[in-house]
Amino acid sequence: VASAVDGLTPARVSIVDAAGHLPLGAKTVEAERLALEQELESKLVATLEPVTGAGNVRASVTLDYDPTSSEVTEESYDPDQSATLTMQRTEQTTGAQPIPAGIPGTATNAPNSQALPVYPQQSTAPQSAKSESGTYGVSRKVRHVTEPAGHLRRLTAAIVVNDRMQAAAKKGAAATWAPRSAEELRNLTALAQAAVGFDTGRGDLLTVEDLAFDENRNAIPPSPAKQALQMAESSPVLVKYLALTIGLLLLIVFAIRPAFKSVIGTHAKGKRELAAGAQQAALPAQEQTHQELERDRVQHVFQQVSDQLKRDPTQSSRLLQSWIQSD
């Protein structure tokens, strides 16, 4: 597809299935985002439809999707919280020490000398010394966060619900509708938030509104033929097999059945003639040959039609559709 269009790259090509979903092709970032949006939309509809009724919910989801990966390391300190790591205390006390007194000389400094009363004994005051050494540490926190590739940054969802049906449509009268109450809308909003994983811290936004759908304005309920036509338009596979079945029935009724009736009638006529023809002459050889040829021809046509239907049922159904439209 990309090579068929000038300037188109394969990354800009998305392969979808018949329902419009994106499970096919390479898993590009855009394809993953669209697939996730469609999955959330389907989940919202599946959650709310049992409450509101089938066909009364429309949901649209938009994702702010980051395809990159990130790694964050944070280190923080709390000055208000501290702890003692190490502590060392030293205490030293010294008692009173005598001070030399008296007359300088040999008599005073000699051992066992007696000081004269005029010179009283003197001593130093007691001494005390204390020292303290401590190591303190504040509270420290290290946070390491690794986010894998592809994470959701923000979610936005818009949900529209139809009015509540008060009376169903009847013959010649349309259905009557009434707006939903505020309490019911709050309940629907809570259900929707739970279904998609709503997160206020992420900045998500989800809105549920009650609005009258355009289908509510239909004055007369659709006829059975119109309902069948709508069903056929919504299911192309059903149309294909239905057309093939109708074509086979028409082929059996208008082609194969008359041929078989002709063969069976000829065969029955021959048996009756044989039963009643004890005294009648035998059929001419030329007439018997004609009946056998006719029977062989019908069998050959039937075999060709059966082989063609088995080989190419799609082309056969198209051919039968063209015959029906031309008629």
Short mmCIF file of C-alpha atoms in Angstrom, two decimals:
data_model
loop_
_atom_site.label_atom_id
_atom_site.label_comp_id
_atom_site.label_asym_id
_atom_site.label_seq_id
_atom_site.Cartn_x
_atom_site.Cartn_y
_atom_site.Cartn_z
CA VAL A 1 0.00 0.00 0.00
CA ALA A 2 2.80 2.42 0.88
CA SER A 3 4.61 1.82 -2.41
CA ALA A 4 1.41 2.51 -4.36
CA VAL A 5 1.18 6.11 -3.07
CA ASP A 6 3.94 8.66 -3.61
CA GLY A 7 5.47 9.88 -0.37
CA LEU A 8 3.60 7.41 1.85
CA THR A 9 5.70 5.49 4.36
CA PRO A 10 4.74 2.09 5.79
CA ALA A 11 4.64 3.61 9.28
CA ARG A 12 1.63 5.70 8.20
CA VAL A 13 -0.36 2.66 7.01
CA SER A 14 -2.74 0.88 9.41
CA ILE A 15 -4.40 -2.44 8.62
CA VAL A 16 -7.87 -2.87 10.13
CA ASP A 17 -10.37 -5.70 10.18
CA ALA A 18 -13.96 -5.63 8.92
CA ALA A 19 -15.20 -4.13 12.20
CA GLY A 20 -12.71 -1.25 12.07
CA HIS A 21 -10.47 -2.56 14.84
CA LEU A 22 -6.68 -2.55 14.70
CA PRO A 23 -5.38 -6.02 15.63
CA LEU A 24 -3.51 -6.44 12.34
CA GLY A 25 -0.20 -5.23 11.01
CA ALA A 26 2.88 -3.98 12.86
CA LYS A 27 2.36 -2.76 16.42
CA THR A 28 3.37 0.87 15.95
CA VAL A 29 2.95 3.46 18.67
CA GLU A 30 -0.05 4.99 16.92
CA ALA A 31 -1.65 1.58 16.41
CA GLU A 32 -1.19 0.71 20.09
CA ARG A 33 -2.76 4.01 21.15
CA LEU A 34 -5.75 3.58 18.82
CA ALA A 35 -6.22 -0.03 19.89
CA LEU A 36 -6.21 0.98 23.56
CA GLU A 37 -8.71 3.78 22.90
CA GLN A 38 -11.04 1.40 21.07
CA GLU A 39 -10.73 -1.14 23.87
CA LEU A 40 -11.69 1.45 26.49
CA GLU A 41 -14.60 2.67 24.36
CA SER A 42 -15.91 -0.88 23.99
CA LYS A 43 -15.51 -1.43 27.72
CA LEU A 44 -17.52 1.72 28.51
CA VAL A 45 -20.33 0.71 26.16
CA ALA A 46 -20.39 -2.85 27.52
CA THR A 47 -20.53 -1.53 31.10
CA LEU A 48 -23.27 1.07 30.62
CA GLU A 49 -25.55 -0.59 28.06
CA PRO A 50 -27.04 -3.10 30.53
CA VAL A 51 -28.23 -0.06 32.54
CA THR A 52 -29.25 2.31 29.76
CA GLY A 53 -30.39 -0.25 27.19
CA ALA A 54 -28.80 -1.46 23.98
CA GLY A 55 -27.85 1.30 21.56
CA ASN A 56 -28.28 4.10 24.12
CA VAL A 57 -24.57 4.76 24.81
CA ARG A 58 -21.91 6.47 22.72
CA ALA A 59 -18.36 6.73 24.08
CA SER A 60 -15.21 8.42 22.85
CA VAL A 61 -11.83 8.08 24.59
CA THR A 62 -8.66 10.07 23.95
CA LEU A 63 -5.36 9.05 25.53
CA ASP A 64 -2.23 11.08 26.12
CA TYR A 65 0.12 8.18 25.51
CA ASP A 66 3.87 8.44 26.10
CA PRO A 67 5.78 5.76 24.17
CA THR A 68 9.14 6.53 25.79
CA SER A 69 10.65 4.99 28.91
CA SER A 70 12.00 6.94 31.90
CA GLU A 71 14.16 6.37 34.97
CA VAL A 72 14.21 8.74 37.98
CA THR A 73 16.37 8.68 41.13
CA GLU A 74 15.51 11.04 44.00
CA GLU A 75 17.48 11.61 47.24
CA SER A 76 15.99 13.81 49.96
CA TYR A 77 16.90 14.78 53.55
CA ASP A 78 14.55 15.76 56.38
CA PRO A 79 16.18 18.30 58.71
CA ASP A 80 13.42 17.90 61.29
CA GLN A 81 14.30 14.25 61.91
CA SER A 82 17.81 13.36 63.08
CA ALA A 83 19.46 10.37 64.72
CA THR A 84 22.65 9.94 66.82
CA LEU A 85 25.18 7.88 64.94
CA THR A 86 28.18 7.90 67.39
CA MET A 87 28.76 9.45 70.86
CA GLN A 88 31.97 9.70 72.98
CA ARG A 89 32.16 11.30 76.45
CA THR A 90 35.32 11.95 78.55
CA GLU A 91 35.26 13.15 82.23
CA GLN A 92 38.38 13.98 84.33
CA THR A 93 38.45 15.15 87.99
CA THR A 94 41.53 16.33 90.00
CA GLY A 95 41.49 16.80 93.82
CA ALA A 96 43.12 19.58 95.93
CA GLN A 97 46.96 19.79 95.74
CA PRO A 98 49.16 21.45 98.52
CA ILE A 99 50.93 24.65 97.66
CA PRO A 100 54.50 25.16 98.94
CA ALA A 101 54.64 27.70 101.86
CA GLY A 102 57.17 28.95 104.40
CA ILE A 103 60.55 30.56 104.28
CA PRO A 104 62.50 29.66 101.24
CA GLY A 105 65.52 27.65 102.09
CA THR A 106 66.74 24.29 103.19
CA ALA A 107 64.71 24.05 106.32
CA THR A 108 61.49 24.56 104.52
CA ASN A 109 62.14 22.19 101.65
CA ALA A 110 63.77 19.47 103.67
CA PRO A 111 61.82 16.24 104.11
CA ASN A 112 59.71 15.94 107.25
CA SER A 113 60.10 19.62 107.93
CA GLN A 114 57.46 21.25 110.04
CA ALA A 115 56.05 24.51 108.88
CA LEU A 116 55.83 27.24 111.35
CA PRO A 117 52.36 28.29 112.50
CA VAL A 118 52.71 31.65 110.90
CA TYR A 119 52.68 29.98 107.56
CA PRO A 120 49.45 27.87 107.29
CA GLN A 121 49.19 25.01 104.82
CA GLN A 122 47.61 26.02 101.47
CA SER A 123 46.21 23.83 98.65
CA THR A 124 44.71 24.28 95.18
CA ALA A 125 40.98 23.97 94.54
CA PRO A 126 39.65 20.69 93.07
CA GLN A 127 39.48 20.64 89.25
CA SER A 128 37.01 18.82 86.95
CA ALA A 129 37.09 18.47 83.10
CA LYS A 130 34.45 16.99 80.78
CA SER A 131 34.47 16.49 76.98
CA GLU A 132 31.80 15.10 74.66
CA SER A 133 32.07 14.19 70.99
CA GLY A 134 29.06 13.02 68.91
CA THR A 135 28.10 12.36 65.29
CA TYR A 136 24.53 13.01 64.15
CA GLY A 137 22.76 12.18 60.89
CA VAL A 138 19.51 13.55 59.45
CA SER A 139 16.79 11.38 57.85
CA ARG A 140 17.72 10.38 54.28
CA LYS A 141 15.42 8.89 51.65
CA VAL A 142 16.46 7.50 48.24
CA ARG A 143 13.72 6.77 45.67
CA HIS A 144 14.41 5.03 42.38
CA VAL A 145 11.57 4.79 39.83
CA THR A 146 11.78 3.02 36.46
CA GLU A 147 8.85 3.32 34.04
CA PRO A 148 8.73 0.93 31.05
CA ALA A 149 8.22 2.11 27.50
CA GLY A 150 4.68 3.24 26.85
CA HIS A 151 2.69 4.62 29.75
CA LEU A 152 -0.49 6.64 30.09
CA ARG A 153 -0.11 10.27 31.08
CA ARG A 154 -3.74 11.42 30.89
CA LEU A 155 -7.15 10.06 29.91
CA THR A 156 -10.10 12.01 28.53
CA ALA A 157 -13.48 10.37 27.95
CA ALA A 158 -16.77 11.79 26.64
CA ILE A 159 -19.89 9.64 27.10
CA VAL A 160 -23.36 10.44 25.74
CA VAL A 161 -26.39 8.49 26.97
CA ASN A 162 -29.83 8.59 25.40
CA ASP A 163 -32.97 9.66 27.22
CA ARG A 164 -34.92 7.03 29.12
CA MET A 165 -37.77 5.39 27.20
CA GLN A 166 -41.10 5.81 29.01
CA ALA A 167 -43.38 4.07 26.49
CA ALA A 168 -42.39 1.79 23.63
CA ALA A 169 -43.43 2.53 20.06
CA LYS A 170 -46.76 1.14 18.95
CA LYS A 171 -48.51 0.89 15.65
CA GLY A 172 -48.99 4.46 14.42
CA ALA A 173 -47.42 6.01 17.54
CA ALA A 174 -43.78 6.79 18.30
CA ALA A 175 -42.04 5.98 21.56
CA THR A 176 -41.93 8.59 24.35
CA TRP A 177 -38.67 9.57 26.04
CA ALA A 178 -37.73 11.53 29.17
CA PRO A 179 -34.39 12.94 30.42
CA ARG A 180 -32.52 10.94 33.03
CA SER A 181 -32.26 12.17 36.60
CA ALA A 182 -29.12 13.72 38.11
CA GLU A 183 -28.76 10.78 40.51
CA GLU A 184 -28.75 8.33 37.61
CA LEU A 185 -26.13 10.36 35.78
CA ARG A 186 -23.93 10.35 38.90
CA ASN A 187 -24.24 6.58 39.12
CA LEU A 188 -23.37 6.20 35.44
CA THR A 189 -20.36 8.48 35.92
CA ALA A 190 -19.11 6.38 38.83
CA LEU A 191 -19.49 3.20 36.77
CA ALA A 192 -17.62 4.73 33.84
CA GLN A 193 -14.78 5.96 36.05
CA ALA A 194 -14.36 2.52 37.56
CA ALA A 195 -14.41 0.86 34.13
CA VAL A 196 -11.54 2.93 32.67
CA GLY A 197 -9.43 3.31 35.83
CA PHE A 198 -10.08 7.02 36.39
CA ASP A 199 -7.24 8.76 38.29
CA THR A 200 -7.64 12.33 39.53
CA GLY A 201 -3.95 12.59 40.39
CA ARG A 202 -3.12 12.00 36.75
CA GLY A 203 -5.48 14.78 35.66
CA ASP A 204 -8.04 12.51 33.96
CA LEU A 205 -11.32 13.99 32.71
CA LEU A 206 -14.55 11.99 32.23
CA THR A 207 -17.89 13.54 31.30
CA VAL A 208 -21.30 11.85 31.08
CA GLU A 209 -24.12 13.82 29.41
CA ASP A 210 -27.75 12.94 28.79
CA LEU A 211 -28.88 13.96 25.30
CA ALA A 212 -31.75 12.83 23.10
CA PHE A 213 -30.58 10.73 20.17
CA ASP A 214 -31.82 11.47 16.66
CA GLU A 215 -33.45 8.03 16.47
CA ASN A 216 -35.94 9.16 19.11
CA ARG A 217 -37.64 11.45 16.57
CA ASN A 218 -38.94 8.60 14.43
CA ALA A 219 -42.71 9.06 14.34
CA ILE A 220 -43.58 5.52 13.24
CA PRO A 221 -41.70 2.38 14.17
CA PRO A 222 -39.88 0.78 11.22
CA SER A 223 -41.71 -1.90 9.31
CA PRO A 224 -40.50 -5.52 9.37
CA ALA A 225 -39.12 -5.10 5.86
CA LYS A 226 -37.15 -2.01 6.89
CA GLN A 227 -35.87 -3.77 9.99
CA ALA A 228 -34.71 -6.67 7.84
CA LEU A 229 -33.00 -4.23 5.47
CA GLN A 230 -31.21 -2.50 8.39
CA MET A 231 -30.07 -5.86 9.70
CA ALA A 232 -28.79 -6.81 6.26
CA GLU A 233 -26.86 -3.52 5.94
CA SER A 234 -25.23 -4.03 9.33
CA SER A 235 -24.18 -7.61 8.51
CA PRO A 236 -22.67 -8.02 5.01
CA VAL A 237 -21.69 -11.62 5.75
CA LEU A 238 -25.33 -12.47 6.45
CA VAL A 239 -26.36 -10.86 3.16
CA LYS A 240 -23.83 -12.94 1.24
CA TYR A 241 -24.99 -16.26 2.63
CA LEU A 242 -28.65 -15.27 2.39
CA ALA A 243 -28.21 -14.40 -1.29
CA LEU A 244 -26.42 -17.69 -1.88
CA THR A 245 -29.26 -19.60 -0.21
CA ILE A 246 -31.93 -17.77 -2.21
CA GLY A 247 -30.00 -18.40 -5.41
CA LEU A 248 -29.74 -22.10 -4.69
CA LEU A 249 -33.47 -22.25 -3.95
CA LEU A 250 -34.28 -20.46 -7.20
CA LEU A 251 -31.97 -22.76 -9.09
CA ILE A 252 -33.63 -25.81 -7.57
CA VAL A 253 -37.17 -24.52 -8.17
CA PHE A 254 -36.78 -23.19 -11.71
CA ALA A 255 -34.07 -25.38 -13.23
CA ILE A 256 -33.29 -28.59 -11.42
CA ARG A 257 -36.76 -29.43 -10.16
CA PRO A 258 -38.49 -29.16 -13.60
CA ALA A 259 -35.75 -31.26 -15.13
CA PHE A 260 -36.15 -33.95 -12.51
CA LYS A 261 -39.94 -33.83 -12.86
CA SER A 262 -39.57 -34.31 -16.58
CA VAL A 263 -37.27 -37.28 -16.09
CA ILE A 264 -39.45 -38.80 -13.35
CA GLY A 265 -42.60 -38.21 -15.41
CA THR A 266 -41.03 -39.87 -18.43
CA HIS A 267 -39.90 -42.78 -16.30
CA ALA A 268 -43.35 -43.16 -14.69
CA LYS A 269 -45.03 -42.97 -18.07
CA GLY A 270 -42.77 -45.72 -19.31
CA LYS A 271 -43.61 -47.91 -16.34
CA ARG A 272 -47.33 -47.37 -16.84
CA GLU A 273 -47.01 -48.20 -20.47
CA LEU A 274 -45.10 -51.35 -19.62
CA ALA A 275 -47.70 -52.37 -17.01
CA ALA A 276 -50.59 -51.77 -19.34
CA GLY A 277 -48.79 -52.76 -22.47
CA ALA A 278 -48.95 -56.47 -22.43
CA GLN A 279 -50.86 -56.16 -25.68
CA GLN A 280 -49.21 -52.93 -26.85
CA ALA A 281 -46.25 -52.76 -29.05
CA ALA A 282 -42.91 -51.73 -27.56
CA LEU A 283 -41.77 -48.16 -27.91
CA PRO A 284 -39.75 -47.44 -30.95
CA ALA A 285 -36.04 -47.60 -30.44
CA GLN A 286 -35.68 -43.97 -31.53
CA GLU A 287 -38.03 -42.69 -28.75
CA GLN A 288 -36.18 -44.69 -26.05
CA THR A 289 -32.90 -43.24 -27.25
CA HIS A 290 -34.37 -39.72 -27.01
CA GLN A 291 -35.48 -40.27 -23.39
CA GLU A 292 -32.09 -41.58 -22.39
CA LEU A 293 -30.37 -38.61 -23.98
CA GLU A 294 -32.71 -36.20 -22.18
CA ARG A 295 -32.03 -37.89 -18.85
CA ASP A 296 -28.28 -37.80 -19.42
CA ARG A 297 -28.45 -34.13 -20.39
CA VAL A 298 -30.33 -33.19 -17.21
CA GLN A 299 -27.89 -35.17 -15.09
CA HIS A 300 -24.96 -33.46 -16.81
CA VAL A 301 -26.44 -29.98 -16.21
CA PHE A 302 -27.06 -30.77 -12.55
CA GLN A 303 -23.51 -32.05 -12.12
CA GLN A 304 -22.04 -28.92 -13.75
CA VAL A 305 -24.11 -26.59 -11.53
CA SER A 306 -23.09 -28.51 -8.38
CA ASP A 307 -19.39 -28.43 -9.32
CA GLN A 308 -19.54 -24.70 -10.05
CA LEU A 309 -21.16 -23.94 -6.68
CA LYS A 310 -18.52 -25.98 -4.87
CA ARG A 311 -15.61 -24.40 -6.74
CA ASP A 312 -16.61 -20.73 -6.41
CA PRO A 313 -19.60 -20.06 -4.10
CA THR A 314 -18.89 -16.31 -4.03
CA GLN A 315 -18.98 -15.86 -7.80
CA SER A 316 -22.06 -18.07 -8.03
CA SER A 317 -23.90 -15.97 -5.45
CA ARG A 318 -23.00 -12.79 -7.38
CA LEU A 319 -24.28 -14.34 -10.59
CA LEU A 320 -27.55 -15.29 -8.94
CA GLN A 321 -27.87 -11.78 -7.47
CA SER A 322 -27.41 -10.28 -10.94
CA TRP A 323 -30.10 -12.63 -12.32
CA ILE A 324 -32.51 -11.61 -9.56
CA GLN A 325 -31.84 -7.88 -10.08
CA SER A 326 -32.25 -8.20 -13.84
CA ASP A 327 -35.59 -9.95 -13.33
#
